[in-house]
CSV table of N, CA, C and O in Angstrom, one decimal:
chain,number,residue,atom,x,y,z
A,1,MET,N,-11.1,-17.9,-12.3
A,1,MET,CA,-10.7,-16.5,-11.6
A,1,MET,C,-9.6,-16.6,-10.9
A,1,MET,O,-9.9,-17.3,-9.9
A,2,ASN,N,-8.6,-16.1,-10.8
A,2,ASN,CA,-7.5,-16.4,-10.2
A,2,ASN,C,-7.6,-15.5,-8.6
A,2,ASN,O,-8.6,-14.7,-8.6
A,3,GLY,N,-7.1,-15.8,-7.6
A,3,GLY,CA,-7.2,-15.0,-6.4
A,3,GLY,C,-7.1,-13.8,-6.3
A,3,GLY,O,-7.9,-12.9,-5.4
A,4,ALA,N,-6.1,-13.0,-6.9
A,4,ALA,CA,-5.9,-11.6,-7.1
A,4,ALA,C,-7.0,-11.0,-7.6
A,4,ALA,O,-7.6,-9.9,-7.0
A,5,LYS,N,-7.7,-11.5,-8.8
A,5,LYS,CA,-8.9,-10.9,-9.2
A,5,LYS,C,-9.9,-10.8,-8.4
A,5,LYS,O,-10.7,-10.1,-8.4
A,6,MET,N,-10.4,-12.2,-7.8
A,6,MET,CA,-11.5,-12.3,-6.9
A,6,MET,C,-11.4,-11.0,-6.0
A,6,MET,O,-12.0,-10.6,-5.4
A,7,THR,N,-10.2,-11.1,-5.1
A,7,THR,CA,-9.8,-9.9,-4.0
A,7,THR,C,-10.3,-8.4,-4.7
A,7,THR,O,-10.9,-8.1,-4.1
A,8,ARG,N,-9.7,-8.3,-5.6
A,8,ARG,CA,-10.0,-6.9,-6.3
A,8,ARG,C,-11.4,-6.8,-6.7
A,8,ARG,O,-12.0,-5.6,-6.2
A,9,SER,N,-12.0,-7.7,-7.1
A,9,SER,CA,-13.7,-7.7,-7.4
A,9,SER,C,-14.2,-7.0,-6.1
A,9,SER,O,-15.3,-6.5,-6.1
A,10,ARG,N,-13.9,-7.7,-4.9
A,10,ARG,CA,-14.6,-7.5,-3.8
A,10,ARG,C,-14.3,-6.1,-3.2
A,10,ARG,O,-15.0,-5.4,-2.5
A,11,ALA,N,-13.3,-5.3,-3.8
A,11,ALA,CA,-13.2,-3.8,-3.5
A,11,ALA,C,-14.4,-3.1,-3.9
A,11,ALA,O,-14.4,-2.0,-3.8
A,12,GLN,N,-14.9,-3.4,-5.2
A,12,GLN,CA,-16.1,-3.0,-5.7
A,12,GLN,C,-17.3,-3.4,-5.5
A,12,GLN,O,-18.4,-3.0,-5.8
A,13,ASP,N,-17.6,-4.7,-4.6
A,13,ASP,CA,-18.7,-5.3,-4.3
A,13,ASP,C,-19.4,-4.6,-3.1
A,13,ASP,O,-19.2,-4.6,-2.1
A,14,PRO,N,-20.7,-4.1,-3.5
A,14,PRO,CA,-21.3,-3.4,-2.4
A,14,PRO,C,-22.0,-4.2,-1.4
A,14,PRO,O,-22.5,-3.7,-0.2
A,15,ASN,N,-22.2,-5.3,-1.5
A,15,ASN,CA,-22.5,-6.6,-0.7
A,15,ASN,C,-21.7,-7.1,0.3
A,15,ASN,O,-22.1,-8.0,1.3
A,16,VAL,N,-20.3,-6.5,0.1
A,16,VAL,CA,-19.1,-7.3,1.4
A,16,VAL,C,-19.3,-6.4,2.5
A,16,VAL,O,-19.8,-5.1,2.6
A,17,CYS,N,-18.9,-6.5,3.5
A,17,CYS,CA,-18.9,-6.3,4.8
A,17,CYS,C,-17.6,-4.8,4.5
A,17,CYS,O,-16.6,-5.1,3.5
A,18,GLY,N,-17.7,-3.9,5.5
A,18,GLY,CA,-16.7,-2.8,5.0
A,18,GLY,C,-15.3,-3.3,5.4
A,18,GLY,O,-14.4,-2.8,4.8
A,19,VAL,N,-15.0,-4.3,6.4
A,19,VAL,CA,-13.8,-4.7,6.7
A,19,VAL,C,-13.0,-5.4,5.5
A,19,VAL,O,-12.0,-5.4,5.0
A,20,THR,N,-14.2,-6.1,4.6
A,20,THR,CA,-13.5,-6.8,3.5
A,20,THR,C,-13.1,-5.9,2.4
A,20,THR,O,-12.2,-6.3,1.8
A,21,ALA,N,-14.3,-5.0,2.3
A,21,ALA,CA,-13.9,-4.1,1.1
A,21,ALA,C,-12.6,-3.4,1.3
A,21,ALA,O,-11.8,-3.0,0.5
A,22,ALA,N,-12.1,-2.9,2.7
A,22,ALA,CA,-10.8,-2.3,2.9
A,22,ALA,C,-9.9,-3.1,2.7
A,22,ALA,O,-8.7,-2.6,2.1
A,23,ILE,N,-9.8,-4.3,3.0
A,23,ILE,CA,-8.6,-5.3,3.1
A,23,ILE,C,-8.4,-5.5,1.7
A,23,ILE,O,-7.5,-5.8,1.0
A,24,ALA,N,-9.6,-5.6,0.7
A,24,ALA,CA,-9.4,-5.9,-0.7
A,24,ALA,C,-8.4,-4.7,-1.5
A,24,ALA,O,-7.8,-5.2,-2.1
A,25,VAL,N,-8.7,-3.8,-0.9
A,25,VAL,CA,-8.0,-2.6,-1.4
A,25,VAL,C,-6.6,-2.5,-1.0
A,25,VAL,O,-5.5,-2.0,-1.8
A,26,ILE,N,-6.2,-3.1,0.2
A,26,ILE,CA,-4.7,-3.1,0.5
A,26,ILE,C,-4.0,-4.4,0.5
A,26,ILE,O,-2.8,-4.6,1.0
A,27,ASP,N,-5.0,-5.6,-0.3
A,27,ASP,CA,-4.4,-6.9,-0.3
A,27,ASP,C,-3.0,-7.0,-0.8
A,27,ASP,O,-2.7,-6.3,-2.0
A,28,GLY,N,-2.3,-8.0,-0.7
A,28,GLY,CA,-1.0,-7.8,-1.2
A,28,GLY,C,0.1,-7.6,-0.3
A,28,GLY,O,0.0,-7.1,0.7
A,29,LYS,N,1.6,-8.1,-1.0
A,29,LYS,CA,2.4,-8.0,-0.1
A,29,LYS,C,3.0,-6.5,0.5
A,29,LYS,O,3.6,-6.2,1.1
A,30,TRP,N,2.9,-5.7,-0.7
A,30,TRP,CA,3.6,-4.4,-0.7
A,30,TRP,C,2.9,-3.3,-0.5
A,30,TRP,O,3.1,-2.0,-0.3
A,31,LYS,N,1.1,-3.2,-0.8
A,31,LYS,CA,0.4,-2.1,-0.6
A,31,LYS,C,0.5,-1.1,0.8
A,31,LYS,O,0.5,0.0,0.8
A,32,THR,N,0.5,-2.2,1.6
A,32,THR,CA,0.7,-1.4,3.4
A,32,THR,C,1.9,-0.5,3.3
A,32,THR,O,2.1,0.5,4.0
A,33,ALA,N,3.0,-1.2,3.0
A,33,ALA,CA,4.2,-0.5,3.0
A,33,ALA,C,4.6,0.7,1.8
A,33,ALA,O,5.0,1.8,2.5
A,34,LEU,N,4.0,0.6,0.7
A,34,LEU,CA,3.8,1.6,0.3
A,34,LEU,C,3.2,2.8,0.8
A,34,LEU,O,3.4,4.1,0.8
A,35,LEU,N,1.9,2.3,1.3
A,35,LEU,CA,0.8,3.6,2.2
A,35,LEU,C,1.7,4.3,3.0
A,35,LEU,O,1.9,5.2,3.2
A,36,TRP,N,2.6,3.4,3.6
A,36,TRP,CA,3.6,3.9,4.7
A,36,TRP,C,4.4,4.6,4.6
A,36,TRP,O,4.7,5.9,4.9
A,37,LEU,N,5.3,4.5,3.5
A,37,LEU,CA,6.3,5.1,2.9
A,37,LEU,C,5.7,6.5,2.2
A,37,LEU,O,6.3,7.6,2.4
A,38,LEU,N,4.6,6.4,1.6
A,38,LEU,CA,4.0,7.8,1.1
A,38,LEU,C,3.3,8.8,2.1
A,38,LEU,O,3.2,9.9,1.7
A,39,GLU,N,3.3,8.3,3.4
A,39,GLU,CA,2.9,9.0,4.3
A,39,GLU,C,3.9,10.2,4.6
A,39,GLU,O,3.3,11.4,4.9
A,40,SER,N,4.8,9.9,4.3
A,40,SER,CA,5.9,11.0,4.5
A,40,SER,C,6.2,12.1,3.4
A,40,SER,O,7.0,12.8,3.4
A,41,GLY,N,5.4,11.9,2.2
A,41,GLY,CA,5.2,12.8,1.3
A,41,GLY,C,5.5,12.0,0.0
A,41,GLY,O,5.6,11.1,-0.4
A,42,PRO,N,5.6,12.8,-1.0
A,42,PRO,CA,5.5,12.2,-2.7
A,42,PRO,C,6.7,11.6,-2.8
A,42,PRO,O,7.9,11.9,-2.0
A,43,HIS,N,6.7,10.5,-3.5
A,43,HIS,CA,8.0,9.6,-3.8
A,43,HIS,C,8.0,9.3,-5.4
A,43,HIS,O,7.0,9.0,-6.0
A,44,ARG,N,9.3,9.1,-5.6
A,44,ARG,CA,9.3,8.7,-7.2
A,44,ARG,C,9.4,7.3,-7.1
A,44,ARG,O,9.8,6.5,-6.1
A,45,PRO,N,9.1,6.3,-8.0
A,45,PRO,CA,9.1,5.3,-8.3
A,45,PRO,C,10.4,4.3,-7.8
A,45,PRO,O,10.3,3.5,-6.9
A,46,GLY,N,11.4,5.1,-8.4
A,46,GLY,CA,12.9,4.4,-8.0
A,46,GLY,C,13.1,4.3,-6.6
A,46,GLY,O,13.6,3.4,-6.0
A,47,GLU,N,12.8,5.5,-5.7
A,47,GLU,CA,12.8,5.8,-4.4
A,47,GLU,C,12.1,4.8,-3.7
A,47,GLU,O,12.6,4.1,-2.7
A,48,LEU,N,10.9,4.4,-4.2
A,48,LEU,CA,10.1,3.3,-3.5
A,48,LEU,C,10.8,2.4,-3.6
A,48,LEU,O,10.7,1.4,-2.7
A,49,ARG,N,11.1,1.9,-4.7
A,49,ARG,CA,12.0,0.4,-5.0
A,49,ARG,C,13.2,0.5,-4.1
A,49,ARG,O,13.5,-0.9,-3.5
A,50,ARG,N,13.7,1.4,-4.0
A,50,ARG,CA,15.2,1.3,-3.2
A,50,ARG,C,14.7,1.2,-1.6
A,50,ARG,O,15.5,0.4,-0.8
A,51,ARG,N,13.7,1.8,-1.3
A,51,ARG,CA,13.4,1.5,0.2
A,51,ARG,C,12.9,0.1,0.5
A,51,ARG,O,12.4,0.1,1.6
A,52,LEU,N,12.2,-0.5,-0.5
A,52,LEU,CA,11.5,-1.6,-0.2
A,52,LEU,C,12.2,-2.9,-1.1
A,52,LEU,O,11.8,-3.4,-2.2
A,53,PRO,N,13.6,-3.4,-0.6
A,53,PRO,CA,14.1,-4.6,-1.1
A,53,PRO,C,13.2,-5.5,-1.6
A,53,PRO,O,12.4,-6.1,-0.6
A,54,GLY,N,13.5,-6.2,-2.6
A,54,GLY,CA,12.6,-7.3,-3.1
A,54,GLY,C,11.3,-6.9,-4.0
A,54,GLY,O,11.0,-8.0,-4.6
A,55,LEU,N,11.0,-5.6,-4.0
A,55,LEU,CA,10.0,-5.1,-5.0
A,55,LEU,C,10.5,-4.9,-6.4
A,55,LEU,O,11.2,-4.1,-6.6
A,56,SER,N,9.9,-5.8,-7.0
A,56,SER,CA,10.3,-5.4,-8.6
A,56,SER,C,9.6,-4.4,-9.2
A,56,SER,O,8.2,-4.0,-8.8
A,57,GLU,N,10.0,-4.1,-10.3
A,57,GLU,CA,9.7,-2.6,-11.1
A,57,GLU,C,8.2,-2.9,-11.4
A,57,GLU,O,7.2,-2.2,-11.6
A,58,LYS,N,8.0,-4.4,-11.8
A,58,LYS,CA,6.7,-4.8,-12.5
A,58,LYS,C,5.6,-4.7,-11.4
A,58,LYS,O,4.7,-4.2,-11.5
A,59,VAL,N,5.9,-5.4,-10.1
A,59,VAL,CA,5.1,-5.4,-9.1
A,59,VAL,C,4.7,-4.0,-8.7
A,59,VAL,O,3.6,-3.8,-8.1
A,60,LEU,N,5.7,-3.1,-8.5
A,60,LEU,CA,5.6,-1.8,-8.0
A,60,LEU,C,4.5,-1.0,-9.0
A,60,LEU,O,3.6,-0.4,-8.4
A,61,THR,N,4.7,-1.1,-10.2
A,61,THR,CA,4.0,-0.4,-10.9
A,61,THR,C,2.3,-0.8,-11.1
A,61,THR,O,1.5,0.0,-11.0
A,62,GLN,N,2.2,-2.3,-11.0
A,62,GLN,CA,0.9,-3.0,-10.9
A,62,GLN,C,0.2,-2.3,-9.5
A,62,GLN,O,-0.8,-1.9,-9.7
A,63,ALA,N,1.1,-2.3,-8.3
A,63,ALA,CA,0.6,-2.1,-7.2
A,63,ALA,C,0.2,-0.5,-7.4
A,63,ALA,O,-1.2,-0.3,-6.5
A,64,LEU,N,0.9,0.5,-7.7
A,64,LEU,CA,0.8,1.8,-7.6
A,64,LEU,C,-0.4,2.1,-8.6
A,64,LEU,O,-1.4,2.7,-8.3
A,65,ARG,N,-0.6,1.4,-9.7
A,65,ARG,CA,-1.8,1.7,-10.6
A,65,ARG,C,-3.2,1.3,-9.9
A,65,ARG,O,-4.1,1.9,-10.0
A,66,GLU,N,-3.1,-0.1,-9.3
A,66,GLU,CA,-4.3,-0.2,-8.5
A,66,GLU,C,-4.7,0.5,-7.3
A,66,GLU,O,-5.5,1.0,-7.2
A,67,MET,N,-3.8,1.1,-6.7
A,67,MET,CA,-3.9,2.2,-5.8
A,67,MET,C,-4.2,3.5,-6.2
A,67,MET,O,-5.0,3.9,-5.7
A,68,GLU,N,-3.8,3.9,-7.4
A,68,GLU,CA,-4.4,4.9,-8.1
A,68,GLU,C,-5.8,4.8,-8.5
A,68,GLU,O,-6.7,5.7,-8.3
A,69,ALA,N,-6.1,3.6,-9.2
A,69,ALA,CA,-7.5,3.2,-9.4
A,69,ALA,C,-8.5,3.3,-8.1
A,69,ALA,O,-9.6,3.5,-8.2
A,70,ASP,N,-8.0,2.9,-7.1
A,70,ASP,CA,-8.8,2.9,-5.7
A,70,ASP,C,-8.9,4.1,-5.0
A,70,ASP,O,-9.7,4.4,-3.9
A,71,GLY,N,-8.3,5.3,-5.7
A,71,GLY,CA,-8.2,6.3,-5.2
A,71,GLY,C,-7.5,7.0,-4.0
A,71,GLY,O,-7.7,7.9,-3.3
A,72,LEU,N,-6.6,5.9,-3.8
A,72,LEU,CA,-5.6,6.0,-2.5
A,72,LEU,C,-4.4,6.8,-2.9
A,72,LEU,O,-3.7,7.6,-2.0
A,73,VAL,N,-3.7,7.0,-4.2
A,73,VAL,CA,-2.5,7.8,-4.5
A,73,VAL,C,-2.7,8.6,-5.8
A,73,VAL,O,-3.7,8.2,-6.8
A,74,HIS,N,-1.9,9.6,-5.8
A,74,HIS,CA,-2.1,10.4,-7.0
A,74,HIS,C,-0.7,10.4,-7.6
A,74,HIS,O,0.1,10.4,-7.0
A,75,ARG,N,-0.7,10.0,-9.1
A,75,ARG,CA,0.5,10.0,-9.8
A,75,ARG,C,0.3,11.2,-10.6
A,75,ARG,O,-0.7,12.0,-11.2
A,76,GLU,N,1.6,12.0,-10.4
A,76,GLU,CA,1.8,13.4,-11.1
A,76,GLU,C,3.1,13.2,-12.0
A,76,GLU,O,4.1,12.6,-11.5
A,77,VAL,N,2.8,13.7,-13.3
A,77,VAL,CA,4.1,13.4,-14.1
A,77,VAL,C,4.4,14.8,-14.5
A,77,VAL,O,3.9,15.7,-15.0
A,78,HIS,N,5.8,15.2,-14.0
A,78,HIS,CA,6.3,16.8,-14.1
A,78,HIS,C,7.0,16.8,-15.6
A,78,HIS,O,7.6,15.9,-16.1
A,79,ASP,N,6.8,17.9,-16.1
A,79,ASP,CA,7.0,18.0,-17.5
A,79,ASP,C,8.5,18.6,-17.6
A,79,ASP,O,8.9,19.7,-18.0
A,80,VAL,N,9.3,17.8,-17.6
A,80,VAL,CA,10.7,17.8,-17.5
A,80,VAL,C,11.2,16.5,-18.3
A,80,VAL,O,10.8,15.7,-18.4
A,81,LEU,N,12.4,17.1,-18.7
A,81,LEU,CA,13.2,15.7,-19.6
A,81,LEU,C,14.5,15.4,-18.8
A,81,LEU,O,15.2,16.1,-18.4
A,82,PRO,N,14.6,14.1,-18.5
A,82,PRO,CA,13.7,13.2,-18.5
A,82,PRO,C,12.2,13.1,-18.0
A,82,PRO,O,12.4,13.9,-16.6
A,83,LEU,N,11.2,12.8,-18.1
A,83,LEU,CA,10.1,12.5,-17.4
A,83,LEU,C,10.3,12.4,-16.1
A,83,LEU,O,10.8,11.5,-15.8
A,84,LYS,N,9.6,13.0,-15.0
A,84,LYS,CA,9.8,12.9,-13.7
A,84,LYS,C,8.5,12.4,-13.1
A,84,LYS,O,7.4,13.5,-13.2
A,85,THR,N,8.0,11.3,-12.7
A,85,THR,CA,6.8,11.1,-12.0
A,85,THR,C,6.9,10.8,-10.5
A,85,THR,O,7.9,10.3,-9.9
A,86,THR,N,5.9,11.3,-9.6
A,86,THR,CA,5.9,11.3,-8.4
A,86,THR,C,4.5,10.6,-8.2
A,86,THR,O,3.5,10.8,-8.7
A,87,TYR,N,4.5,10.0,-6.8
A,87,TYR,CA,3.4,9.6,-6.1
A,87,TYR,C,3.2,10.1,-5.1
A,87,TYR,O,3.9,10.4,-4.2
A,88,SER,N,2.0,10.4,-4.7
A,88,SER,CA,1.7,10.8,-3.2
A,88,SER,C,0.0,10.4,-2.8
A,88,SER,O,-0.5,9.8,-3.7
A,89,LEU,N,0.1,10.4,-1.5
A,89,LEU,CA,-1.2,9.8,-0.9
A,89,LEU,C,-2.4,10.9,-1.2
A,89,LEU,O,-2.3,12.1,-1.2
A,90,THR,N,-3.4,10.3,-1.5
A,90,THR,CA,-4.8,11.4,-1.8
A,90,THR,C,-5.5,11.7,-0.2
A,90,THR,O,-4.8,10.9,0.4
A,91,THR,N,-6.0,12.5,0.0
A,91,THR,CA,-6.9,12.5,1.2
A,91,THR,C,-7.5,10.9,1.4
A,91,THR,O,-7.2,10.7,2.7
A,92,PHE,N,-7.9,10.4,0.6
A,92,PHE,CA,-8.7,9.1,0.7
A,92,PHE,C,-7.6,8.2,1.3
A,92,PHE,O,-7.7,7.3,2.3
A,93,GLY,N,-6.4,8.1,0.5
A,93,GLY,CA,-5.3,7.3,0.9
A,93,GLY,C,-4.8,7.7,2.4
A,93,GLY,O,-4.5,6.6,3.1
A,94,ARG,N,-4.7,8.9,2.8
A,94,ARG,CA,-4.2,9.3,4.3
A,94,ARG,C,-5.3,8.8,5.1
A,94,ARG,O,-4.9,8.3,6.2
A,95,GLU,N,-6.5,9.0,4.9
A,95,GLU,CA,-7.4,8.2,5.7
A,95,GLU,C,-7.3,6.9,6.0
A,95,GLU,O,-7.6,6.5,7.1
A,96,LEU,N,-7.1,6.0,4.9
A,96,LEU,CA,-7.0,4.7,4.9
A,96,LEU,C,-5.6,4.4,5.9
A,96,LEU,O,-5.7,3.5,7.0
A,97,SER,N,-4.5,5.4,5.6
A,97,SER,CA,-3.2,5.1,6.4
A,97,SER,C,-3.6,5.5,7.8
A,97,SER,O,-3.3,4.5,8.9
A,98,GLU,N,-4.6,6.2,8.4
A,98,GLU,CA,-5.0,6.6,9.5
A,98,GLU,C,-5.3,5.7,10.2
A,98,GLU,O,-5.5,5.3,11.4
A,99,ALA,N,-6.6,4.9,9.5
A,99,ALA,CA,-7.4,3.9,10.2
A,99,ALA,C,-6.7,2.6,10.2
A,99,ALA,O,-7.1,2.0,11.1
A,100,LEU,N,-5.6,2.4,9.4
A,100,LEU,CA,-4.7,1.1,9.6
A,100,LEU,C,-3.9,1.2,11.0
A,100,LEU,O,-3.4,0.3,11.5
A,101,ALA,N,-3.6,2.4,11.4
A,101,ALA,CA,-2.6,2.7,12.4
A,101,ALA,C,-3.0,2.0,13.9
A,101,ALA,O,-2.1,0.9,14.4
A,102,PRO,N,-4.1,1.8,14.1
A,102,PRO,CA,-4.6,0.9,15.2
A,102,PRO,C,-4.3,-0.6,14.8
A,102,PRO,O,-4.1,-1.4,15.8
A,103,LEU,N,-4.7,-1.0,13.9
A,103,LEU,CA,-4.5,-2.3,13.2
A,103,LEU,C,-3.2,-2.6,13.4
A,103,LEU,O,-2.6,-3.8,13.8
A,104,SER,N,-2.2,-1.9,12.9
A,104,SER,CA,-0.7,-1.8,12.9
A,104,SER,C,-0.4,-2.3,14.6
A,104,SER,O,0.6,-3.1,14.8
A,105,ASP,N,-0.9,-1.4,15.6
A,105,ASP,CA,-0.5,-1.4,16.7
A,105,ASP,C,-0.9,-2.9,17.3
A,105,ASP,O,-0.2,-3.5,18.1
A,106,TRP,N,-2.0,-3.3,17.0
A,106,TRP,CA,-2.4,-4.7,17.4
A,106,TRP,C,-1.5,-5.7,16.9
A,106,TRP,O,-1.3,-6.7,17.6
A,107,GLY,N,-1.0,-5.4,15.4
A,107,GLY,CA,-0.1,-6.6,15.2
A,107,GLY,C,0.9,-6.6,15.8
A,107,GLY,O,1.6,-7.5,16.0
A,108,HIS,N,1.5,-5.4,16.1
A,108,HIS,CA,2.8,-5.4,16.7
A,108,HIS,C,2.9,-6.3,18.2
A,108,HIS,O,3.5,-6.8,18.7
A,109,ARG,N,1.6,-5.7,18.9
A,109,ARG,CA,1.2,-6.3,20.3
A,109,ARG,C,1.2,-7.9,20.2
A,109,ARG,O,1.6,-8.6,20.9
A,110,ARG,N,0.6,-8.1,18.9
A,110,ARG,CA,0.5,-10.0,18.6
A,110,ARG,C,1.9,-10.5,18.5
A,110,ARG,O,2.1,-11.4,19.0
A,111,LEU,N,2.8,-9.7,17.9
A,111,LEU,CA,3.9,-10.3,17.4
A,111,LEU,C,4.8,-10.4,19.0
A,111,LEU,O,5.6,-11.2,19.2
A,112,GLU,N,4.7,-9.5,19.8
A,112,GLU,CA,5.2,-9.2,21.0
A,112,GLU,C,4.9,-10.7,21.8
A,112,GLU,O,5.5,-11.2,22.7
A,113,LYS,N,3.4,-10.9,21.9
A,113,LYS,CA,3.0,-12.0,22.5
A,113,LYS,C,3.3,-13.4,22.0
A,113,LYS,O,3.8,-14.2,22.8
A,114,LEU,N,3.6,-13.5,20.7
A,114,LEU,CA,4.3,-14.6,20.0
A,114,LEU,C,5.8,-15.0,20.7
A,114,LEU,O,6.0,-16.0,21.1
A,115,THR,N,6.4,-13.7,20.5
A,115,THR,CA,7.7,-13.9,21.1
A,115,THR,C,7.9,-14.4,22.4
A,115,THR,O,8.8,-15.0,22.8
A,116,GLU,N,7.1,-13.6,23.4
A,116,GLU,CA,6.9,-13.9,24.6
A,116,GLU,C,6.8,-15.5,24.9
A,116,GLU,O,7.3,-16.1,25.9
A,117,ALA,N,5.6,-15.8,24.1
A,117,ALA,CA,5.6,-17.3,24.4
A,117,ALA,C,6.3,-18.1,24.1
A,117,ALA,O,6.5,-19.3,24.2
A,118,GLN,N,7.2,-18.0,23.0
A,118,GLN,CA,8.4,-18.8,22.3
A,118,GLN,C,9.2,-18.6,23.4
A,118,GLN,O,10.1,-19.7,23.6
A,119,SER,N,9.6,-17.6,24.1
A,119,SER,CA,10.8,-17.5,25.3
A,119,SER,C,10.4,-18.3,26.4
A,119,SER,O,11.2,-18.7,26.8
A,120,ALA,N,9.2,-18.4,26.6
A,120,ALA,CA,8.7,-19.0,27.6
A,120,ALA,C,8.8,-20.7,27.6
A,120,ALA,O,8.8,-21.4,28.7
A,121,SER,N,8.8,-21.1,26.5
A,121,SER,CA,8.6,-22.5,26.0
A,121,SER,C,10.1,-23.0,26.1
A,121,SER,O,11.1,-22.7,26.0
């Protein structure tokens, strides 16, 4: 079993600690950035890709599908031609995003300390 599948299986394992279960849902390079972008409202996949240079269509699709399966995002297909798909945060996804805010603040403080330590040496 590869690392990604093992991490995904932890997202559904009732015997892991809560932090591990939460991290399993946001694991990967792009999911936290997608959560952050979707906080501002619904986005089309093309908009998300333009806002995240380096994110391929394949990886975006996979991340959004996993986030939808985990109940974090809602996918809506509008009945127009050409078909228009938008993604938005669910209430559950918004709760996760809010829960991550203090962790993000801590991460920024850590980066500042690292920068200060490098400047001092």
